[in-house]
Coordinates of C-alpha atoms in Angstrom, one line a residue:
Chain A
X92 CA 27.7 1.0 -7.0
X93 CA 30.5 -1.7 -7.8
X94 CA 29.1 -5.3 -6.5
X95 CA 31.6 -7.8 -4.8
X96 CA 31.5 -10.1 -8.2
X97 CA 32.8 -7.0 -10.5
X98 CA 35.0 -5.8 -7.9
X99 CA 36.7 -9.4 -7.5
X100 CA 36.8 -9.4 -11.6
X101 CA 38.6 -6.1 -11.1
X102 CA 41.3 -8.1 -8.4
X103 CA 41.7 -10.8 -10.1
X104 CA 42.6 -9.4 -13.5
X105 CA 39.6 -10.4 -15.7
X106 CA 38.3 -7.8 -16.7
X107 CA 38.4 -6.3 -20.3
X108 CA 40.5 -2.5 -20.3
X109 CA 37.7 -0.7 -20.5
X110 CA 35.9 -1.9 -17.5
X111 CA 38.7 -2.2 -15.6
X112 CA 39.9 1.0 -16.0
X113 CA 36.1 2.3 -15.1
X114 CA 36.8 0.6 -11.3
X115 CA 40.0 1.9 -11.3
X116 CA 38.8 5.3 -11.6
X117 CA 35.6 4.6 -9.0
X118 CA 38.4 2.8 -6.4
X119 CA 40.9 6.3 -6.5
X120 CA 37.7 8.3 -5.3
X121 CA 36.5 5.7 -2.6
X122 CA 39.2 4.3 -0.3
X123 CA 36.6 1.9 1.4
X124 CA 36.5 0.1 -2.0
X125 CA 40.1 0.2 -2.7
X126 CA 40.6 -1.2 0.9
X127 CA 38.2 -4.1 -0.2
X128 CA 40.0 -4.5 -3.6
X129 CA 43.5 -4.8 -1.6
X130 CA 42.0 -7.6 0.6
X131 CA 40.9 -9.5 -2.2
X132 CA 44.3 -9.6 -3.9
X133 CA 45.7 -10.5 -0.7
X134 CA 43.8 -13.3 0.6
X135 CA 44.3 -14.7 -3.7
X136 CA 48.3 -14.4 -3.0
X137 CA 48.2 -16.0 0.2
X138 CA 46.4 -18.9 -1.2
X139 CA 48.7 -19.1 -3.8
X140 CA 51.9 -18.6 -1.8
X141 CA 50.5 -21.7 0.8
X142 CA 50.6 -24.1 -2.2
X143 CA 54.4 -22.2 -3.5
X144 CA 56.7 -25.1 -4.2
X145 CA 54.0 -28.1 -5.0
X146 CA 54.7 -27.9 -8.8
X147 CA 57.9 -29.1 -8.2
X148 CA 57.8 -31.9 -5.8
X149 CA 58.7 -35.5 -7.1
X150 CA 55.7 -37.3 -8.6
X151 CA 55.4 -40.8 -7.4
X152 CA 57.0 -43.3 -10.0
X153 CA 53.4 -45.1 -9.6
X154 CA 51.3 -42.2 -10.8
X155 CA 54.7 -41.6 -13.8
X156 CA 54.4 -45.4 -14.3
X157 CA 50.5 -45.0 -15.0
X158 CA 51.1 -42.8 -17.8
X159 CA 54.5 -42.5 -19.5
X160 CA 54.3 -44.2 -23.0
X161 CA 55.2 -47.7 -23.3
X162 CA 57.9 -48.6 -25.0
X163 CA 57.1 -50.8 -28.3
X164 CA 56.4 -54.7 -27.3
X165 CA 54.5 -54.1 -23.8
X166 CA 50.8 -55.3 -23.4
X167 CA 48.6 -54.4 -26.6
X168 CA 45.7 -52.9 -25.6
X169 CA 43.2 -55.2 -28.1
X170 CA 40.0 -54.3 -28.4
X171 CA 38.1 -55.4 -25.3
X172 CA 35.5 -57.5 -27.4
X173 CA 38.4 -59.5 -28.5
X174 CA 39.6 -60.3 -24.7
X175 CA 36.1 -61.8 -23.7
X176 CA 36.5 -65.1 -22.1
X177 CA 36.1 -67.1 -25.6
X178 CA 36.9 -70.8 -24.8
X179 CA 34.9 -71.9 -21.9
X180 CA 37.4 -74.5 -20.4
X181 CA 40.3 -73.6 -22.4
X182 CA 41.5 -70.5 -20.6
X183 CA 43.4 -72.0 -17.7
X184 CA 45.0 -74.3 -20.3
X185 CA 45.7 -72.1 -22.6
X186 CA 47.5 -69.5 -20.0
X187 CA 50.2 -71.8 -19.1
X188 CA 51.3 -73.3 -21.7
X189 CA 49.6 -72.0 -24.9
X190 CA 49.5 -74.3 -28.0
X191 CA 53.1 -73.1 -29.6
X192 CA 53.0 -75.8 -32.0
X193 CA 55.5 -77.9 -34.0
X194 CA 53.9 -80.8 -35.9
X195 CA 51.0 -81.7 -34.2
X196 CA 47.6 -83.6 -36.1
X197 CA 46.2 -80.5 -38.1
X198 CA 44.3 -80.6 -40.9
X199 CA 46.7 -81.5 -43.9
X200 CA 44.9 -79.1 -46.6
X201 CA 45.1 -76.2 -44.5
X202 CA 48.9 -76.3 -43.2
X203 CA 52.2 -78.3 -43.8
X204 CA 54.7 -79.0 -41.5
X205 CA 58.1 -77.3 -42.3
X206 CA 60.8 -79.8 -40.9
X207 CA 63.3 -76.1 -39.3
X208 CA 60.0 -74.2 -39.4
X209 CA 57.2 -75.9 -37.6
X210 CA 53.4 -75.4 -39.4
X211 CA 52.8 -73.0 -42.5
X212 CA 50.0 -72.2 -43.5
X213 CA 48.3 -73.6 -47.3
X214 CA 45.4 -74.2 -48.8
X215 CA 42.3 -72.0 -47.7
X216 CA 43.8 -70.8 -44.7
X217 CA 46.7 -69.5 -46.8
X218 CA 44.3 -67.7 -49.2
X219 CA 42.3 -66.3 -46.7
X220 CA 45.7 -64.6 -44.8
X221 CA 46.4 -63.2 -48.2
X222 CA 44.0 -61.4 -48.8
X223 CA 40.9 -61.3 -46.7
X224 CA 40.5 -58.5 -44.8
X225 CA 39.9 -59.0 -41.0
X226 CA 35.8 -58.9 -39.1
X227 CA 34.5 -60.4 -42.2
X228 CA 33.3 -63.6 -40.8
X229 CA 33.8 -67.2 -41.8
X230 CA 34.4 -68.4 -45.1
X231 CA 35.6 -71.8 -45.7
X232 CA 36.5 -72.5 -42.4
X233 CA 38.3 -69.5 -41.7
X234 CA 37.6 -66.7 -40.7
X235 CA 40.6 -63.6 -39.8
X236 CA 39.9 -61.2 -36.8
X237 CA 43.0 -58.8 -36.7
X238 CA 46.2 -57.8 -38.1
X239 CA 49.6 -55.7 -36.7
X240 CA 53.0 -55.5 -37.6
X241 CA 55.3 -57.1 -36.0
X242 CA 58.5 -56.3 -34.4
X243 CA 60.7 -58.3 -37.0
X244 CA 58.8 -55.2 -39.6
X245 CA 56.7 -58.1 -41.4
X246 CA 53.2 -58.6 -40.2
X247 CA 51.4 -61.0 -38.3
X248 CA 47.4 -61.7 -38.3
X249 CA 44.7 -63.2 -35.9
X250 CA 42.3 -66.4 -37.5
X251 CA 39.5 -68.4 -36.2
X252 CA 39.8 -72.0 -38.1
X253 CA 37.0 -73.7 -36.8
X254 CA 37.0 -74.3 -33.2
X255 CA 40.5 -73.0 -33.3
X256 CA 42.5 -70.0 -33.0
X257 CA 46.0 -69.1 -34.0
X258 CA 48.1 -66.8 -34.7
X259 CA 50.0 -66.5 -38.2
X260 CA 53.4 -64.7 -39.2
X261 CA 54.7 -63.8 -42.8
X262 CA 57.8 -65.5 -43.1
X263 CA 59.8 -65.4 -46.5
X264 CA 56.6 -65.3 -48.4
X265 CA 55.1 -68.3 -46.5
X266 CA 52.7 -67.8 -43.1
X267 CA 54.1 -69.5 -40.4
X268 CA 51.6 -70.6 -37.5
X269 CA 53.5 -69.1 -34.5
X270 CA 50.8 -70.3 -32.3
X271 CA 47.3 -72.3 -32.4
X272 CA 45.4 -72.9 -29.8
X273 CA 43.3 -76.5 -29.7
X274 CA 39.6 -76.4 -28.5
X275 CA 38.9 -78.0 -25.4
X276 CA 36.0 -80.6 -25.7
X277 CA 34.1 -79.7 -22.5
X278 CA 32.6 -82.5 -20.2
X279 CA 30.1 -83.3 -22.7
X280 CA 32.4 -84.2 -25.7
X281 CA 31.3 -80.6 -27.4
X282 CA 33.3 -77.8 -28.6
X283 CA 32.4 -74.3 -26.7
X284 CA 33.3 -71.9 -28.4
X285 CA 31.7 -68.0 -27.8
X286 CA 31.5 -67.1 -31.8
X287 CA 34.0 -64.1 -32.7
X288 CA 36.4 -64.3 -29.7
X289 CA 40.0 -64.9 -29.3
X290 CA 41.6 -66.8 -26.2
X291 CA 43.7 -64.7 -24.4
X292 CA 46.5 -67.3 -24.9
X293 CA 46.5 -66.1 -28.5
X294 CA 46.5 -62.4 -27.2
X295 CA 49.1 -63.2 -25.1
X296 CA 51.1 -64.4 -28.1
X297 CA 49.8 -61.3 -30.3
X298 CA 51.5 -59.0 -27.4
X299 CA 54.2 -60.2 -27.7
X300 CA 55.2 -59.5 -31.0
X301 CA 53.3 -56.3 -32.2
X302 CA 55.0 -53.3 -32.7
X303 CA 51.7 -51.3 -32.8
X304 CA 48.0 -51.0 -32.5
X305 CA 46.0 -53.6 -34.9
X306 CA 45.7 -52.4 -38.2
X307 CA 43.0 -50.1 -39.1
X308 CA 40.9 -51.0 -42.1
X309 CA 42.8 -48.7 -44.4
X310 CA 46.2 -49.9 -43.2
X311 CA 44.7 -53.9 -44.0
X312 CA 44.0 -52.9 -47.4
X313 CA 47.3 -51.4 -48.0
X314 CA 48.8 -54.1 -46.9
X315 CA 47.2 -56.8 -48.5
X316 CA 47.3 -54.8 -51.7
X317 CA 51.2 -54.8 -51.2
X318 CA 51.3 -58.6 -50.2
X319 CA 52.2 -58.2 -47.0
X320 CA 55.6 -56.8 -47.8
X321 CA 58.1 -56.0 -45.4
X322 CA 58.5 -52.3 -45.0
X323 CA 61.7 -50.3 -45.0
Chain B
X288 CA 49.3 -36.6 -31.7
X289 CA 49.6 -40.6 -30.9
X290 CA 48.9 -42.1 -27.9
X291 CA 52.6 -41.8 -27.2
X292 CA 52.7 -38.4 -27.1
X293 CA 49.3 -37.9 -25.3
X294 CA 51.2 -39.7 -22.9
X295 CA 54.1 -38.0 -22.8
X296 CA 52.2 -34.5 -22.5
X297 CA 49.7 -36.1 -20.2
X298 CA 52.9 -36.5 -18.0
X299 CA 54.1 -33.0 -17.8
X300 CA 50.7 -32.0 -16.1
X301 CA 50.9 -34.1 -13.4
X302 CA 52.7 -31.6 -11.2
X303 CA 49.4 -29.7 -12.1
X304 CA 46.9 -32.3 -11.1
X305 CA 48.6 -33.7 -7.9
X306 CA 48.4 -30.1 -6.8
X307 CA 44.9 -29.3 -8.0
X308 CA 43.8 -33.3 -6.5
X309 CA 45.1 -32.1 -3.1
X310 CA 43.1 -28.7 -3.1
X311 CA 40.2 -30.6 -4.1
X312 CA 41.0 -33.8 -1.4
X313 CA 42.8 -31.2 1.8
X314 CA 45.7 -35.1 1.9
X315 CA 48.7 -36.0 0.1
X316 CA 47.0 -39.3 -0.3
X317 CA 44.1 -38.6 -1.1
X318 CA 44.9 -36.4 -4.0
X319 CA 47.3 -38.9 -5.2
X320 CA 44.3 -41.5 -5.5
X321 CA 42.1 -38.4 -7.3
X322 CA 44.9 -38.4 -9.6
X323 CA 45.6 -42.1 -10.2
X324 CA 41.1 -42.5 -10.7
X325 CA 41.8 -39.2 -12.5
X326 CA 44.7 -40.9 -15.3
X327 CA 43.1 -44.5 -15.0
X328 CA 39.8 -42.9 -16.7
X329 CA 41.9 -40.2 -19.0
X330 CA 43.7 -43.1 -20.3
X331 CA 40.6 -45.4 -21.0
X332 CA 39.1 -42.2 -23.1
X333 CA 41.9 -41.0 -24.8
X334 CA 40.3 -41.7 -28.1
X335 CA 37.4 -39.0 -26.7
X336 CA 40.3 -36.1 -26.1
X337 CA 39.9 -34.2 -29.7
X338 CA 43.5 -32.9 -31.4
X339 CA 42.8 -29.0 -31.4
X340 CA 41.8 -29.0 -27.9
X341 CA 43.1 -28.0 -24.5
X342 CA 44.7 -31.1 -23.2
X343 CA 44.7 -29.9 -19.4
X344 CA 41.4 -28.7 -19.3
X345 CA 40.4 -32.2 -20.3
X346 CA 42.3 -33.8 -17.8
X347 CA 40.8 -31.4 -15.2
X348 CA 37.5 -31.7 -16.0
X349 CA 37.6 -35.7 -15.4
X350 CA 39.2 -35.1 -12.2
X351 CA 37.1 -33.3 -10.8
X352 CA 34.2 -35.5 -12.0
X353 CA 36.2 -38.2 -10.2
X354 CA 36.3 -36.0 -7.2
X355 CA 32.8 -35.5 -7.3
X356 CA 32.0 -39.1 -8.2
X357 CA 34.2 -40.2 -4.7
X358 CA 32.8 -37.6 -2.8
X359 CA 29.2 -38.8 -3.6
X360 CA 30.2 -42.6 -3.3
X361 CA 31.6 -42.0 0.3
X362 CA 28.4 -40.0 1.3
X363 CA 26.0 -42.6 -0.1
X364 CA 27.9 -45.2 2.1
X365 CA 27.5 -42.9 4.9
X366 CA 31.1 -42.4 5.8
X367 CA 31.4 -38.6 6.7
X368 CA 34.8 -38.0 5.6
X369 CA 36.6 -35.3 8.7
X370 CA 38.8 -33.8 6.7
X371 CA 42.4 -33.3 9.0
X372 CA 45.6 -33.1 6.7
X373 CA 47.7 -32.2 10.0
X374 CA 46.5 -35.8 11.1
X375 CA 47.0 -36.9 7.4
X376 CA 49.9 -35.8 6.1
X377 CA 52.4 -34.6 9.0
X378 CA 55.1 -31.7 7.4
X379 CA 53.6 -31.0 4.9
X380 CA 54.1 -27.7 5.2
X381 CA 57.5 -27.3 3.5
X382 CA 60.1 -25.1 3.6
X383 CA 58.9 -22.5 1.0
X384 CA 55.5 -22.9 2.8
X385 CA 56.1 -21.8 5.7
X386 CA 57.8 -18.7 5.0
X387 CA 54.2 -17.6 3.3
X388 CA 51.8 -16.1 5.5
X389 CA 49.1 -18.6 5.2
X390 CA 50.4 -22.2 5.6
X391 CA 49.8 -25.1 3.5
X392 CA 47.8 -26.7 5.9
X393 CA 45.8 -24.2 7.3
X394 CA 45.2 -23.1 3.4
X395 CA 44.1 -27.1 3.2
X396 CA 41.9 -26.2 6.1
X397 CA 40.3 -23.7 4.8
X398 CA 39.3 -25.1 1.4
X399 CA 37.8 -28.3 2.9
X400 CA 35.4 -25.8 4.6
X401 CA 34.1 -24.2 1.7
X402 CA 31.0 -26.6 -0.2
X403 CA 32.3 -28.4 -3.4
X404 CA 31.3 -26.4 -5.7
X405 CA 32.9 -23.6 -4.3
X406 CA 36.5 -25.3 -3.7
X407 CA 36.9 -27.1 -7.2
X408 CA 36.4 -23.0 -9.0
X409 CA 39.3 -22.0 -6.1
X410 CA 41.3 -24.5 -6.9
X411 CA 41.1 -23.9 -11.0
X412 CA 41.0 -20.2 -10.9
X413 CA 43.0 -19.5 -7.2
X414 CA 45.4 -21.8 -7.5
X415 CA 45.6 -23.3 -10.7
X416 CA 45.3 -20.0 -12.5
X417 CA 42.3 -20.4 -15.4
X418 CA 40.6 -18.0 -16.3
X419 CA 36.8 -17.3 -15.0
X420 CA 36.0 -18.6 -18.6
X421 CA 38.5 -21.7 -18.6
X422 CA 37.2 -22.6 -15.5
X423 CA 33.7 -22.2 -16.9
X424 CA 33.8 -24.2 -19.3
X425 CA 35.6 -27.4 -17.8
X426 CA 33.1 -27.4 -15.0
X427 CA 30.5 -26.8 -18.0
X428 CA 28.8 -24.4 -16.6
X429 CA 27.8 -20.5 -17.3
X430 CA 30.5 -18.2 -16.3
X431 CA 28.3 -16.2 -13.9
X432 CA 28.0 -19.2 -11.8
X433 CA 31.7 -19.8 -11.8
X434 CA 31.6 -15.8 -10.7
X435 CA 29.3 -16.0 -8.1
X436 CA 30.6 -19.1 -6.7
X437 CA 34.2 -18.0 -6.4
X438 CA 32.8 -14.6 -5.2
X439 CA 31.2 -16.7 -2.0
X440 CA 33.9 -18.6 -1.6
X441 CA 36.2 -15.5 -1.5
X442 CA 33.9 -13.9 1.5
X443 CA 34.4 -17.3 3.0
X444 CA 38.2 -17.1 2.7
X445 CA 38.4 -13.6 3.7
X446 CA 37.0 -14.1 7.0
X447 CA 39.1 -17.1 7.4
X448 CA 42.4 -15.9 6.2
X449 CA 42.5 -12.3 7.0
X450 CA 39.7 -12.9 10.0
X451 CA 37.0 -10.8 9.0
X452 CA 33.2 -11.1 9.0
X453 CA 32.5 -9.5 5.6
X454 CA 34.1 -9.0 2.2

């Protein structure tokens, strides 16, 4: 006796030669079974023949859209603990017109205003874009969250100065503050700051130039090992 | 493989998962929202996909988790879904269709009669074409229950299709 699971094994084609030439043999001596077998392949091609065709209907541009790579420059995915609302305050601020700075008050031992080039970065801050590598908390001030290459082929990095955040570009051997954000005093006169977050308005700024993912570790320490070099 | 080419393969099954999302959903529309819940979850986990394995089998498994996941969700907020894709989705029975001798839509009929469990192994091993173990082990589950599920669900279709009480 051949149950209804082995037997639709048998129609479907998945079972090993020996077995399946066992039910073949067992089907040629009982037409009742073979009448079975045939009504089980048929009711499999008729399911399949109803959905004939669907493989190669249109898919929806949304559903391509959702997944088709993006091309180089679109919206870094950052890590999400870097997008958490950092600067209470700030945000709305920052979203519109984002601190793209040329010569405002900053501290003077940390960056120097380049009359063609805006603020470059010195001092401690300069040291620590060198050669710190990024997540390893304050020091001096500063304190460097990410790094990517950028779409000119030099790389750019994420720091925290303070109650600040900005974002840094190698530029003929100098870093040159592409954008720094300013923290909002809130109502009280106090800086609020969530410790280890970036505004989005730096993000923002980030996106826009990265050619890639942030650096891993490994790729950081290459870098900083060859000086933040332009590649080929 | 970067994500770029994830992408780009994760693109030439989507023929493969709007069809297996409208098995699973009997609509058009619905199966396209399986499949959008379906890529919007791939894509947040593509870091969990391991080079080596079977991309599509992947992707189906977190669909139909997703299918399951809606399916549960509507019940708990006591909407009984009627299934109708006549109602739902008006020719879609095309061309090539309706030259078969089951129909697209009665086809959609029939699978929204059969329990869950029974449709999604249909839809992989019916339709889709994986094999008892494929199907086995993207549903995670033993491959006598994938059997004996798609062995009840095959009585149910027989009566249905071909009009008959038994198997």
């Amino acid at each position: 006796m051949i149950d209804d699971e082995r037997l639709m094994a048998f129609a479907d084609g998945m079972l090993d030669a020996d077995e399946h030439r066992r039910i073949e043999v067992a089907l040629a001596a009982d037409p009742v079974l073979a009448a079975k077998v045939a009504r089980m392949k048929r009711v499999a091609a008729d399911l399949r023949g109803a959905f004939a065709g669907q493989l190669d209907l249109e898919v929806p541009p949304r559903l391509q859209a959702l997944v088709a790579p993006k091309p180089a420059g679109n919206v870094v995915r950052f890590p999400a603990r870097m997008r958490r609302q950092a600067w209470l305050g700030l945000a709305a601020a920052a979203c519109l017109g984002l601190a793209f700075v040329a010569g405002r008050a900053t501290s003077p031992e940390l960056m120097r205003t380049d009359p063609t080039r805006g603020l470059i970065a010195r001092g401690a801050l300069q040291q620590a874009l060198d050669a710190r590598p990024s997540g390893g908390g304050a020091s001096g001030g500063v304190a460097i969250a990410l790094s990517f290459a950028d779409q000119a082929g030099g790389h750019c990095r994420v720091f925290e100065l303070e109650a600040n955040a900005g974002l840094a570009c190698g530029e003929r051997g100098d870093w040159r503050i592409v954008a720094l954000t300013e923290a909002a005093p809130s109502r009280a006169g106090e800086v609020v700051q969530a410790a280890g977050a970036i505004p989005d308005a730096i993000l923002h700024a980030a996106d826009e130039r990265r050619a890639g993912d942030p650096l891993d570790a490994a790729g950081e320490r290459a870098a900083i090992a060859a000086r933040w070099r332009k590649g080929p | 493989m970067d994500e770029a080419e994830i992408r780009a393969e994760l693109v030439k099954l989507l023929p493969r998962l709007r069809q297996f999302a409208l098995a699973l959903t009997g609509s058009r529309a619905d199966g396209d929202d399986l499949v959008q819940d379906a890529l919007e979850r791939a894509l947040k986990r593509l870091d969990q996909w391991r080079v080596g394995t079977r991309l599509d089998s992947w992707l189906f498994r977190i669909a139909q988790n997703a299918w399951i996941d809606q399916v549960r969700s509507r019940r708990s907020r006591g909407r009984i879904v009627t299934e109708d894709p006549d109602a739902d989705a008006p020719g879609i029975d095309g061309a090539a269709a309706m030259t078969a001798s089951l129909t697209l839509s009665k086809a959609l009929r029939v699978l929204a009669s059969l329990p869950e469990e029974q449709r999604v192994v249909v839809a992989l091993v019916q339709i889709d074409g994986y094999s008892y173990r494929e199907a086995s082990e993207i549903l995670g589950v033993p491959e006598g229950t994938v059997t004996s599920r798609l062995s009840r669900a095959r009585a149910a279709l027989m009566a249905q299709v071909l009009g008959e009480d038994a198997p």
